[in-house]
Coordinates of C-alpha atoms in Angstrom, one line a residue:
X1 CA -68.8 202.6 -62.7
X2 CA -65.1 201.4 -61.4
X3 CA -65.8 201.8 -58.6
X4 CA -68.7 199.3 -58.1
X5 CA -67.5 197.4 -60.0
X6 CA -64.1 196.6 -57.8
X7 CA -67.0 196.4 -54.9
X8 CA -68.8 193.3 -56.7
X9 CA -64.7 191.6 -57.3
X10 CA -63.7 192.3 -53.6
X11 CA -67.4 189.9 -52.9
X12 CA -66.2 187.8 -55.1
X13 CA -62.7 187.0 -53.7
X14 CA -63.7 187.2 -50.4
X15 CA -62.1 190.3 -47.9
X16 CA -59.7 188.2 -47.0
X17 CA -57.3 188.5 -50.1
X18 CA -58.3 192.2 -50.4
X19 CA -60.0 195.2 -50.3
X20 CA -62.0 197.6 -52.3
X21 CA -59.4 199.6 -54.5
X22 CA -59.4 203.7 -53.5
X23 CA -62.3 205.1 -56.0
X24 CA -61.5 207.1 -58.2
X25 CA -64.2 209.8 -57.2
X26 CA -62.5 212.6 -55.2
X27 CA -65.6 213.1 -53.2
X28 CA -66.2 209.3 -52.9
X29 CA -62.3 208.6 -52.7
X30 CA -62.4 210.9 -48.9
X31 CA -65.4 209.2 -47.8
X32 CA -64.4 205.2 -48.5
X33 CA -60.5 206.1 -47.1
X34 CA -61.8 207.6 -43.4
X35 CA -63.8 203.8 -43.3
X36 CA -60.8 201.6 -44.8
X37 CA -58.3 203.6 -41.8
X38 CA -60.8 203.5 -38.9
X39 CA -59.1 201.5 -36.1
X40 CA -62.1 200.2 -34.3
X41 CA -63.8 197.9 -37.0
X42 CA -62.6 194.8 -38.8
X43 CA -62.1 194.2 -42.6
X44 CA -65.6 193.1 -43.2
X45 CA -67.4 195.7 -41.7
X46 CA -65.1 198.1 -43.4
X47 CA -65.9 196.3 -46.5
X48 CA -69.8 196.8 -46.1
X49 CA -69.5 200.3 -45.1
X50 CA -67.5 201.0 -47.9
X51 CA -69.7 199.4 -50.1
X52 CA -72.9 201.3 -48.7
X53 CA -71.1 204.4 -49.6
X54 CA -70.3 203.4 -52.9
X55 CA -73.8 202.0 -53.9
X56 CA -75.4 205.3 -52.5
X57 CA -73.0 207.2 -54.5
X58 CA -74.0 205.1 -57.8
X59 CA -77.8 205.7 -57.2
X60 CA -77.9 209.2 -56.7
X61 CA -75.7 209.9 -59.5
X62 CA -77.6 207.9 -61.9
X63 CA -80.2 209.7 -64.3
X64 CA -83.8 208.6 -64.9
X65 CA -85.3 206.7 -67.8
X66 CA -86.5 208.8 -70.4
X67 CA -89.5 207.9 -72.4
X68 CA -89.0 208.3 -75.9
X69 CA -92.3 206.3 -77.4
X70 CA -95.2 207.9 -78.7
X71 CA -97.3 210.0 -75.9
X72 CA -99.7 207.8 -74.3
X73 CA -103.5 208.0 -75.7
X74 CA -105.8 208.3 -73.0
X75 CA -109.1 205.5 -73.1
X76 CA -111.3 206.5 -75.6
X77 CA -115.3 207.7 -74.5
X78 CA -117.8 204.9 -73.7
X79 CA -120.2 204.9 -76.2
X80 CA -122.7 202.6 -73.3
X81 CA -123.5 203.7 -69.9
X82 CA -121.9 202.1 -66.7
X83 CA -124.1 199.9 -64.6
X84 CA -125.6 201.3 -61.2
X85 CA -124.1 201.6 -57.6
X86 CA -125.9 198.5 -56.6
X87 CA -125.0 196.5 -59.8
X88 CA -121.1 197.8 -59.1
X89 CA -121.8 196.6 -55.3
X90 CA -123.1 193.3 -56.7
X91 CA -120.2 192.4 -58.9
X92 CA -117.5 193.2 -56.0
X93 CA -119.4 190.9 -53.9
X94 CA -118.9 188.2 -56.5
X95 CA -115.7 188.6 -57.0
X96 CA -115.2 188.3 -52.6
X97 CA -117.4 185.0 -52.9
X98 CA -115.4 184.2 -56.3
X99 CA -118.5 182.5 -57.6
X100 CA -118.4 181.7 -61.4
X101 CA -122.1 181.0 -61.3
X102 CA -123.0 184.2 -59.7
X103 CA -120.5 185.9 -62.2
X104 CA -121.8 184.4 -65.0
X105 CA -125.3 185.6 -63.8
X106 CA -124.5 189.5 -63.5
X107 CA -122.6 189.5 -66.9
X108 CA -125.6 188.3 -68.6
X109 CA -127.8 190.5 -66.9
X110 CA -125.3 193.1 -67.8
X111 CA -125.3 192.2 -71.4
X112 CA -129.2 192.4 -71.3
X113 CA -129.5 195.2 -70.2
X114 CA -126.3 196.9 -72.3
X115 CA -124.2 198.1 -69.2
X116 CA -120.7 197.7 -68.9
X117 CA -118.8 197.4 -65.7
X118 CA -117.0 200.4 -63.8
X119 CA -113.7 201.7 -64.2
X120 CA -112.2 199.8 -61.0
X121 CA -113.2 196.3 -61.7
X122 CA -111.7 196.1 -65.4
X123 CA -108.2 194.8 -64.1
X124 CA -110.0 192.0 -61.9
X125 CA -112.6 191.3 -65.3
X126 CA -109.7 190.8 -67.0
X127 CA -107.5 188.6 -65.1
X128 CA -110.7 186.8 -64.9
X129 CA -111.0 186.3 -67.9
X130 CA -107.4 185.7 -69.1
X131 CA -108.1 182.5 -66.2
X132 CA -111.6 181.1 -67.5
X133 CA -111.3 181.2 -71.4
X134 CA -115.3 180.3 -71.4
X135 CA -116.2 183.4 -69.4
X136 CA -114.4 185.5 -72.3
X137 CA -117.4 185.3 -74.2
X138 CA -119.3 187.0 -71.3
X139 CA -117.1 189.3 -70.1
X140 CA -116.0 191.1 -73.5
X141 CA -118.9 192.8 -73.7
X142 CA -119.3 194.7 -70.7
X143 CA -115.4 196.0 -70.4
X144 CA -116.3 199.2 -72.6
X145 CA -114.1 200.5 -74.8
X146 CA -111.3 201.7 -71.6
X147 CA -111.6 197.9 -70.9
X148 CA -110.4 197.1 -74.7
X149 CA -108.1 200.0 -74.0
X150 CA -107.0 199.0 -71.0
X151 CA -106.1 195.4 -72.2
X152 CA -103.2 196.5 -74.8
X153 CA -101.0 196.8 -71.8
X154 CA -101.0 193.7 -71.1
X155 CA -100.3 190.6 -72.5
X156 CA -102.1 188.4 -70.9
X157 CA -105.1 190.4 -71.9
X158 CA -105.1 191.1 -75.5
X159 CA -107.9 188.5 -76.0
X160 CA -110.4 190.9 -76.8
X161 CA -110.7 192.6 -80.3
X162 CA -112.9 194.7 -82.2
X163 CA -111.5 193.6 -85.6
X164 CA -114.3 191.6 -88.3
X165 CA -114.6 188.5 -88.1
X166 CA -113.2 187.9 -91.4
X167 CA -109.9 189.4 -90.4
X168 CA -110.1 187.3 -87.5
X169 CA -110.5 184.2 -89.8
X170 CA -107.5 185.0 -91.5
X171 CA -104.7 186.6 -88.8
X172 CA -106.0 185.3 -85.3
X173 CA -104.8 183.0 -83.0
X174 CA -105.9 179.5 -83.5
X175 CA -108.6 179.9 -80.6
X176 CA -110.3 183.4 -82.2
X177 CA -110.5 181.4 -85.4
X178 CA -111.9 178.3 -84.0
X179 CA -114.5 181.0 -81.8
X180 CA -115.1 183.5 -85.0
X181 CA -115.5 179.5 -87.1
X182 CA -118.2 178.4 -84.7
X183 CA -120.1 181.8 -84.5
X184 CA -119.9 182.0 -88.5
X185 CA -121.6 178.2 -88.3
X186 CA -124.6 179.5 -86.5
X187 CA -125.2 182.8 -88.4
X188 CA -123.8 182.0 -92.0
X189 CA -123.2 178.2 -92.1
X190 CA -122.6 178.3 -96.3
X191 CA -119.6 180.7 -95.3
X192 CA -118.5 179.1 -92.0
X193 CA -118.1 176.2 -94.9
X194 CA -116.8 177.8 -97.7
X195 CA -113.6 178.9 -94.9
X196 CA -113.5 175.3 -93.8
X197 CA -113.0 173.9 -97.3
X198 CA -110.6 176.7 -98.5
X199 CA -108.1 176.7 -95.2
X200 CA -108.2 172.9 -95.2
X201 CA -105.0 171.7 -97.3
X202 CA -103.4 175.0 -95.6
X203 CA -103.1 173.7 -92.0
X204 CA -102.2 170.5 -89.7
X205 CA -103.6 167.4 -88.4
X206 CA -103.9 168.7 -85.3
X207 CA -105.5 171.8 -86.8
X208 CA -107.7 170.4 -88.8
X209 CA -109.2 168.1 -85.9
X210 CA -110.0 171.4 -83.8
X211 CA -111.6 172.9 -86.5
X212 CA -113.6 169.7 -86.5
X213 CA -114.8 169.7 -83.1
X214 CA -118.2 170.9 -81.9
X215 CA -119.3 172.4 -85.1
X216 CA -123.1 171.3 -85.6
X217 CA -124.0 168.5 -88.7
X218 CA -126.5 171.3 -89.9
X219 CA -123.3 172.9 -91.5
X220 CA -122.1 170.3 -93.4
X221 CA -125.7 169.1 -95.1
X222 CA -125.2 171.5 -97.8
X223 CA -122.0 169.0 -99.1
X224 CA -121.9 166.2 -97.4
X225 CA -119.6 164.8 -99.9
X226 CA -117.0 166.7 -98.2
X227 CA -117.4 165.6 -95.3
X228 CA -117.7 162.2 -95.9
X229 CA -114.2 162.3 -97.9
X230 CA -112.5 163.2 -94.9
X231 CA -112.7 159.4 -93.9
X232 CA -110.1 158.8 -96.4
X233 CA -107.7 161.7 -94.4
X234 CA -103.9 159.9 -93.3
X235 CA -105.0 161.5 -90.0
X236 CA -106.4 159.0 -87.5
X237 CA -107.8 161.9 -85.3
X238 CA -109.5 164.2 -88.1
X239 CA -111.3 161.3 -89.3
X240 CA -112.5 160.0 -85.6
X241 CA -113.7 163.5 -85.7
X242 CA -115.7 163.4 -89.1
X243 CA -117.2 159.9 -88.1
X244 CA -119.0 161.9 -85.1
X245 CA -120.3 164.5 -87.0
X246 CA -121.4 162.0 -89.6
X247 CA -123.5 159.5 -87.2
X248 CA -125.4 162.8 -85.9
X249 CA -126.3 163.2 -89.9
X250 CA -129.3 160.9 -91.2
X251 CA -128.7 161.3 -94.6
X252 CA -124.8 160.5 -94.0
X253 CA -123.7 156.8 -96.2
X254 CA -122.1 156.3 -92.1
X255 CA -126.1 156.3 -90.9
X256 CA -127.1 154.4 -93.8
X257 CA -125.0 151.9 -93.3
X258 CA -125.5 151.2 -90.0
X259 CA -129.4 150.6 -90.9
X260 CA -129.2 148.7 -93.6
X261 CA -126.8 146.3 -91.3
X262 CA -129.3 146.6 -88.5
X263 CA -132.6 145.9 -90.8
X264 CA -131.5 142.6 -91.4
X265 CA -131.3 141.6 -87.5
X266 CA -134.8 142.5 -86.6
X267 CA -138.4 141.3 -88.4
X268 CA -141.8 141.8 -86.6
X269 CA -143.7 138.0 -87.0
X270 CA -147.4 136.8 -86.2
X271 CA -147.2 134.0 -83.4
X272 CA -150.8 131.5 -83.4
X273 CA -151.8 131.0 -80.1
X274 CA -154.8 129.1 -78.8
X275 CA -154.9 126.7 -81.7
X276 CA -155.0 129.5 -84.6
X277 CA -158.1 130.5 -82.6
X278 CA -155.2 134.0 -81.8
X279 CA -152.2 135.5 -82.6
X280 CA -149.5 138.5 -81.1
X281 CA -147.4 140.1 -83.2
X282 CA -143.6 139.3 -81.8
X283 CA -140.2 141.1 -82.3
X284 CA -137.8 138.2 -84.4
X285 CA -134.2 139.5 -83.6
X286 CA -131.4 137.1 -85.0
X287 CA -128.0 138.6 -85.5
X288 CA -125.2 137.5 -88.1
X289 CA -122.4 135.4 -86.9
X290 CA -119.8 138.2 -88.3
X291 CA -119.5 141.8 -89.3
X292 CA -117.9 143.1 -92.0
X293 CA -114.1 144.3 -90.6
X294 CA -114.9 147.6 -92.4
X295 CA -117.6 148.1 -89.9
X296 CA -115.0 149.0 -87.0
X297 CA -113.2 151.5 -88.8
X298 CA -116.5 153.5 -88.7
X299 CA -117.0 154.3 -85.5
X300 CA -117.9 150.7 -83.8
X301 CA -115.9 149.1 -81.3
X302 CA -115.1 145.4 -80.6
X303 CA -115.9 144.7 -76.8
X304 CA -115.2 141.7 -75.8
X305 CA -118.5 140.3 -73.5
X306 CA -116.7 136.7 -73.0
X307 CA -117.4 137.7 -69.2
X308 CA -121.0 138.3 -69.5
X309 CA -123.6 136.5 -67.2
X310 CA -126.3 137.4 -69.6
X311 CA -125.7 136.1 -72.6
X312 CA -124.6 139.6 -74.7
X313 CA -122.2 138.9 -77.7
X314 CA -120.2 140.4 -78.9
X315 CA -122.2 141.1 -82.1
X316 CA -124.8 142.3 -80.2
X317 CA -122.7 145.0 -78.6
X318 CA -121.9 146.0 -82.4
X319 CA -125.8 146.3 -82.8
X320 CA -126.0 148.1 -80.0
X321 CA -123.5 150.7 -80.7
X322 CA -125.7 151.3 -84.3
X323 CA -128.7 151.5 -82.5
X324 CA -127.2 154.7 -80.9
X325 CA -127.2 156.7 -84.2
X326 CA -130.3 155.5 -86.2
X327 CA -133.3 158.1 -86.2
X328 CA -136.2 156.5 -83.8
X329 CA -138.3 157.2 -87.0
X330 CA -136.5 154.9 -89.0
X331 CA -138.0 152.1 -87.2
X332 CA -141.4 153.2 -87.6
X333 CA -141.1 153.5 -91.3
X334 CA -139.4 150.2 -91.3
X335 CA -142.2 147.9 -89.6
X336 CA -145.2 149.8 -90.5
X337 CA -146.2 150.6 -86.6
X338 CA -146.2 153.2 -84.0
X339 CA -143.7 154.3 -82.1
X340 CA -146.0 153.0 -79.0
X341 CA -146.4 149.3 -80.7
X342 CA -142.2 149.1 -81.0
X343 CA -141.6 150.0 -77.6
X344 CA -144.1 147.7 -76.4
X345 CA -142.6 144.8 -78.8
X346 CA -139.0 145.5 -77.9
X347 CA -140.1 145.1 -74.0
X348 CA -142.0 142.1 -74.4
X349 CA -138.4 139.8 -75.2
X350 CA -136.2 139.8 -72.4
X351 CA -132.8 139.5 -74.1
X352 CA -134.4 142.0 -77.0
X353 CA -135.4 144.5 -74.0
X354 CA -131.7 145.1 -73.4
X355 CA -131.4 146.6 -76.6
X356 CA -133.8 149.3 -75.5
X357 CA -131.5 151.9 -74.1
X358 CA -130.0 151.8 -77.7
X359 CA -132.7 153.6 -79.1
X360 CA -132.8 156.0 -75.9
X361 CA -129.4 157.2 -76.7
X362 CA -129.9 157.9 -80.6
X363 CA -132.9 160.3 -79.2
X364 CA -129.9 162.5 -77.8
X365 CA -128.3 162.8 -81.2
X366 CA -131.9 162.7 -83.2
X367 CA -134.4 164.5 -80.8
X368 CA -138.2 163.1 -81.2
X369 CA -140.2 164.4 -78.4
X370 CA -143.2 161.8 -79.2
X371 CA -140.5 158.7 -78.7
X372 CA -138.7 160.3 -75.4
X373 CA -142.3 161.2 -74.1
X374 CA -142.8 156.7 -74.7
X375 CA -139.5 156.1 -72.7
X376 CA -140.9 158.4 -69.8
X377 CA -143.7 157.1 -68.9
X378 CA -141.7 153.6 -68.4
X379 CA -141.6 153.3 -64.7
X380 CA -139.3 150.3 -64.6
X381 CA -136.1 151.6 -66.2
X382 CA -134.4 155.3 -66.4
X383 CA -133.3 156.5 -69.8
X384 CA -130.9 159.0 -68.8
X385 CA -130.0 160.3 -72.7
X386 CA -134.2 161.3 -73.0
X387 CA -133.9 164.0 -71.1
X388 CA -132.4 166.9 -73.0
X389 CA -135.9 165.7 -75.3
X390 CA -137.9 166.3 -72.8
X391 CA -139.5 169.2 -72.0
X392 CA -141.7 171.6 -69.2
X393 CA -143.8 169.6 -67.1
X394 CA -143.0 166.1 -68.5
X395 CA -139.3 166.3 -68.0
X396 CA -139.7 167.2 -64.3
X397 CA -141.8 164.9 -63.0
X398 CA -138.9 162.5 -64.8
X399 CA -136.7 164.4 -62.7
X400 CA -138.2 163.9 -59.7
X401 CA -139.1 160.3 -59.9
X402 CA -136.0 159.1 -60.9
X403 CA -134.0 161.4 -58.5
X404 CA -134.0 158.9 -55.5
X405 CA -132.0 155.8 -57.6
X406 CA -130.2 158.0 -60.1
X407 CA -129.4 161.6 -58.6
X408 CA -125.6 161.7 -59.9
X409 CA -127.2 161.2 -63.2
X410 CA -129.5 163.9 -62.9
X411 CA -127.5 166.7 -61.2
X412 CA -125.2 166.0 -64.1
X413 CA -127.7 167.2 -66.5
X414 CA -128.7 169.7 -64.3
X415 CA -125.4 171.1 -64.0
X416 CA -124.3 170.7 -67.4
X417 CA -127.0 170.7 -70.0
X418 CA -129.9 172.7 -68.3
X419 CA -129.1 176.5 -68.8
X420 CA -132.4 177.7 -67.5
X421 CA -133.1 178.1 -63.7
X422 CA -134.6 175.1 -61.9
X423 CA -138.5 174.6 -60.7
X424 CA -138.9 174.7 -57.2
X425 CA -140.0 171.2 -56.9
X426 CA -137.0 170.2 -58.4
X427 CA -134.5 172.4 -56.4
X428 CA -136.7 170.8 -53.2
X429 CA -136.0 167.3 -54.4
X430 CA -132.0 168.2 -55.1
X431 CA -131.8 170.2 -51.2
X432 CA -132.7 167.2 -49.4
X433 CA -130.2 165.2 -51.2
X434 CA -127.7 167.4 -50.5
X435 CA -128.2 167.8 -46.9
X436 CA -126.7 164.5 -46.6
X437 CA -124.2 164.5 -49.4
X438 CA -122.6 168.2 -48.4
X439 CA -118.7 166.8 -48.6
X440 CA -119.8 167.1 -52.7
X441 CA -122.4 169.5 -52.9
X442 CA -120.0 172.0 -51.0
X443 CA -119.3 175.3 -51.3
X444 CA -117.2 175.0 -54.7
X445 CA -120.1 173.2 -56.0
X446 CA -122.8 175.9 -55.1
X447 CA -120.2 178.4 -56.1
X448 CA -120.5 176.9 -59.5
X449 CA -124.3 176.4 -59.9
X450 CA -126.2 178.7 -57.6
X451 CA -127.4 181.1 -60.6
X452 CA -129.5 177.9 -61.4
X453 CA -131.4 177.7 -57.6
X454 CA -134.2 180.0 -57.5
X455 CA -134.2 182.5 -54.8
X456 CA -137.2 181.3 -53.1
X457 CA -135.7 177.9 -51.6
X458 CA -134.5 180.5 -49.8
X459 CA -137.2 180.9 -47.3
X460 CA -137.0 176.9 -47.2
X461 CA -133.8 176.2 -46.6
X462 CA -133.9 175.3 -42.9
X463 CA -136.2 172.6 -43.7
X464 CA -133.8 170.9 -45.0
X465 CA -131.8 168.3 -42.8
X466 CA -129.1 165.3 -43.2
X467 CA -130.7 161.7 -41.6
X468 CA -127.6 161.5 -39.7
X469 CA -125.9 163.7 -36.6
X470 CA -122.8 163.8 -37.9
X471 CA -123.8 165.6 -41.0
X472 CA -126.2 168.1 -39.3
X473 CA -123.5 170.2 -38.4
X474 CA -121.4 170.4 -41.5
X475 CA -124.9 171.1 -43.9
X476 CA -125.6 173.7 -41.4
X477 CA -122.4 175.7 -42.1
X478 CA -123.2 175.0 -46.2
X479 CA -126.8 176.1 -45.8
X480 CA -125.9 179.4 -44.4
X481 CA -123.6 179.9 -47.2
X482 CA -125.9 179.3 -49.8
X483 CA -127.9 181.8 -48.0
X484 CA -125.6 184.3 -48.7
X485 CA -125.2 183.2 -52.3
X486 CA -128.8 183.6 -53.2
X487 CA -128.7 187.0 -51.2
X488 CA -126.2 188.5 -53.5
X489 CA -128.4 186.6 -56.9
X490 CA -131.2 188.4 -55.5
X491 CA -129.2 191.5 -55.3
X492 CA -128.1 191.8 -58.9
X493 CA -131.1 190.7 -60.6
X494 CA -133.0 193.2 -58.5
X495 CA -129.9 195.8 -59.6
X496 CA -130.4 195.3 -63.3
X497 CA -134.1 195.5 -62.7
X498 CA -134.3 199.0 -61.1

């Protein structure tokens, strides 16, 4: 339009050097020239009324945008039914308290119970989800098919799909593959293999190390000559990678190796007391003067221990790292005696005793309930790494005793590792210690984890107090939050119950 377009010029060289030209517009042209002659008003007011005019003109002449795409398909019928009033009250009360924990809670009850959320909370599932990539899992299915529907419109939602998960293998993002990869692991892990080995010369380093990550040694028992060549890949990162998954395998050469090297450090001998008249059976421990340089391109690191008080080597830190991925077993088998007897032997030799946690740790990536259950009932020292071995009674009463001199520890595997709700013993234990540490164990923090508390600390949570006055006050004020968290846990379970 000329005659905007002299309006957007005249701005542009300032009023001063001129002024709009007449339009061209005969009904415009009347309207802009009684402005530009009026007597009482300068040039710049002229110049804004006349461009009022002429911008008011330009919209009301201009035509809509037509659509000329395919008509619109409305969102197909559900094929599951919605969840109930109070569920749908439940989830919007989440969503105010914007507790993941919570969240998490009513979609797997959700998913249980094969409901799927109303109409009016799709757009918020969604934007949640396109925000916490691990609640996508969760929150897929209960959007329905209008939530699927819904999602083309946008973007930033097209994360969910109802398309195989071979297609998804072979045309999805690098994320759906790596998800569809690790689901394929659990349910087919010859196939989850097969598309490992055929994809492999086809992608990237960087690729090829996030295929790598997280999927379980079970998959790769079936040819672990495979897996073991990928220590000769010109990727530094794919073969870190590989060296992981191998140290988690028994059979692996990696795990071999590492025993072989460690056999020849340790030998159980028969010490003569009391003139021959008795003898004890002792741990011998006597480690090489050097390592084969091969041995730290395998997963074992060089720490240097010239600062140590206690008389730790360096080689000793290289048979400590081994120790971490050798089957507890193993060293049964090796000197002929229980696991009881070993324990007892390593514990007896004060330097040899520091080599203890060693074996702790490789029950985290070997799980044997019998040694974890030996480590437990050592009252002396915490092994942290037991306690995913651990199970029902015997893991809490570990809990609890060790609570007092290692709670960051514990609430770490509470937080992290435990999926199951906690005993009310423990959630006692964990309430007291937060009443005085309530600048971390905040809201945020019982945002996060209250699906974990049982509702019935409820009822004990003002028995709960911090030592000191200052700290009163502010655990107050997190107490009575909490109590509104479990109130709304204990209104969707009792939702999805009805």
């Amino acid at each position: 339009m000329q005659s905007w377009d002299n309006i957007v010029q005249t701005a542009q060289l300032g009023t001063e050097k001129r002024q709009p030209a007449a339009p061209p517009e005969p009904s415009l042209a009347e309207a802009v020239s009684a402005v530009q002659q009026h007597p009482d008003i300068d040039r710049e007011e002229k110049f804004l009324q006349s461009a009022a005019l002429v911008f008011n003109f330009r919209q009301c002449g201009r035509l809509p945008i037509s659509y000329t795409g395919d008509g619109l398909q409305p969102a197909p019928a559900e094929e599951l039914v919605h969840c109930s009033p109070a569920a749908h009250q439940a989830l919007k009360d989440i969503f105010i308290f914007e507790s993941p924990g919570l969240l998490a809670l009513w979609l797997q009850q959700a998913a249980e119970k094969q409901k799927i959320a109303r109409p009016e909370v799709l757009p918020v599932l969604l934007d949640t989800a396109r925000q916490q990539r691990v609640l996508r899992p969760m929150i897929a299915p209960v959007l329905g098919r209008r939530g699927k529907w819904l999602a083309q419109f946008n973007p930033d939602w097209q994360f969910t799909t109802d398309l195989p998960d071979d297609e998804l293998w072979d045309t999805g993002s690098p994320q759906q593959r790596k998800q569809v990869l690790l689901r394929t692991a659990q349910s087919d892990p010859a196939k989850a293999l097969q598309w490992l080995k055929d994809t492999w010369g086809k992608e990237n380093a960087a690729a090829r190390t996030e295929l790598l990550k997280d999927l379980p040694p079970s998959l790769f028992e079936a040819d672990l000559p495979w897996l073991e060549s990928l220590l000769g890949d010109k990727s530094q990162k794919v073969k870190d990678e590989a060296i992981k998954i191998l140290q988690r395998i028994p059979a692996s050469s990696l795990v071999q190796r590492y025993w072989e090297l460690l056999k020849s450090c340790f030998q159980i001998k028969v010490e003569k007391k009391m003139l021959g008249l008795s003898s004890r059976k002792i741990l011998d421990y006597n480690e090489p003067e050097s390592f084969d340089p091969g041995i730290f391109k395998l997963g074992i690191n060089k720490i240097n221990t010239s600062g140590s008080k206690n008389g730790i080597t360096e080689n000793t830190m290289v048979i400590y790292q081994m120790m971490q991925f050798i089957p507890p077993h193993y060293w049964e088998s090796y000197f002929g005696e229980s696991a009881e007897e070993i324990f007892t032997l390593f514990s007896k030799d004060e330097f040899v005793e520091g080599l203890l946690p060693g074996i702790g740790l490789a029950l985290s990536k070997h799980p044997d309930e019998k040694w974890a259950t030996i480590f437990a009932k050592d009252e002396r020292r915490y092994f942290h790494d037991i306690l995913p071995v651990l199970t029902g009674k015997m893991r809490e009463e570990y809990i609890i005793r060790n609570f007092p001199h290692s709670a960051d520890l514990v609430i770490r595997f509470l937080t992290e590792q435990q999926q199951e709700e906690w005993s009310l013993e423990v959630t006692r234990v964990f309430m007291q210690y937060a009443a005085n540490n309530h600048y971390t164990c905040n809201r945020g923090f019982f945002n996060k984890h209250i699906h974990l508390l049982p509702i019935r600390i409820a009822g004990e949570l003002d028995k709960f107090s911090a030592d000191d006055e200052y700290s009163k006050k502010g655990w107050t004020e997190i107490a009575g939050y909490v109590l509104q968290l479990l109130s709304i846990k204990s209104q969707t379970l009792q939702a999805f119950q009805q």
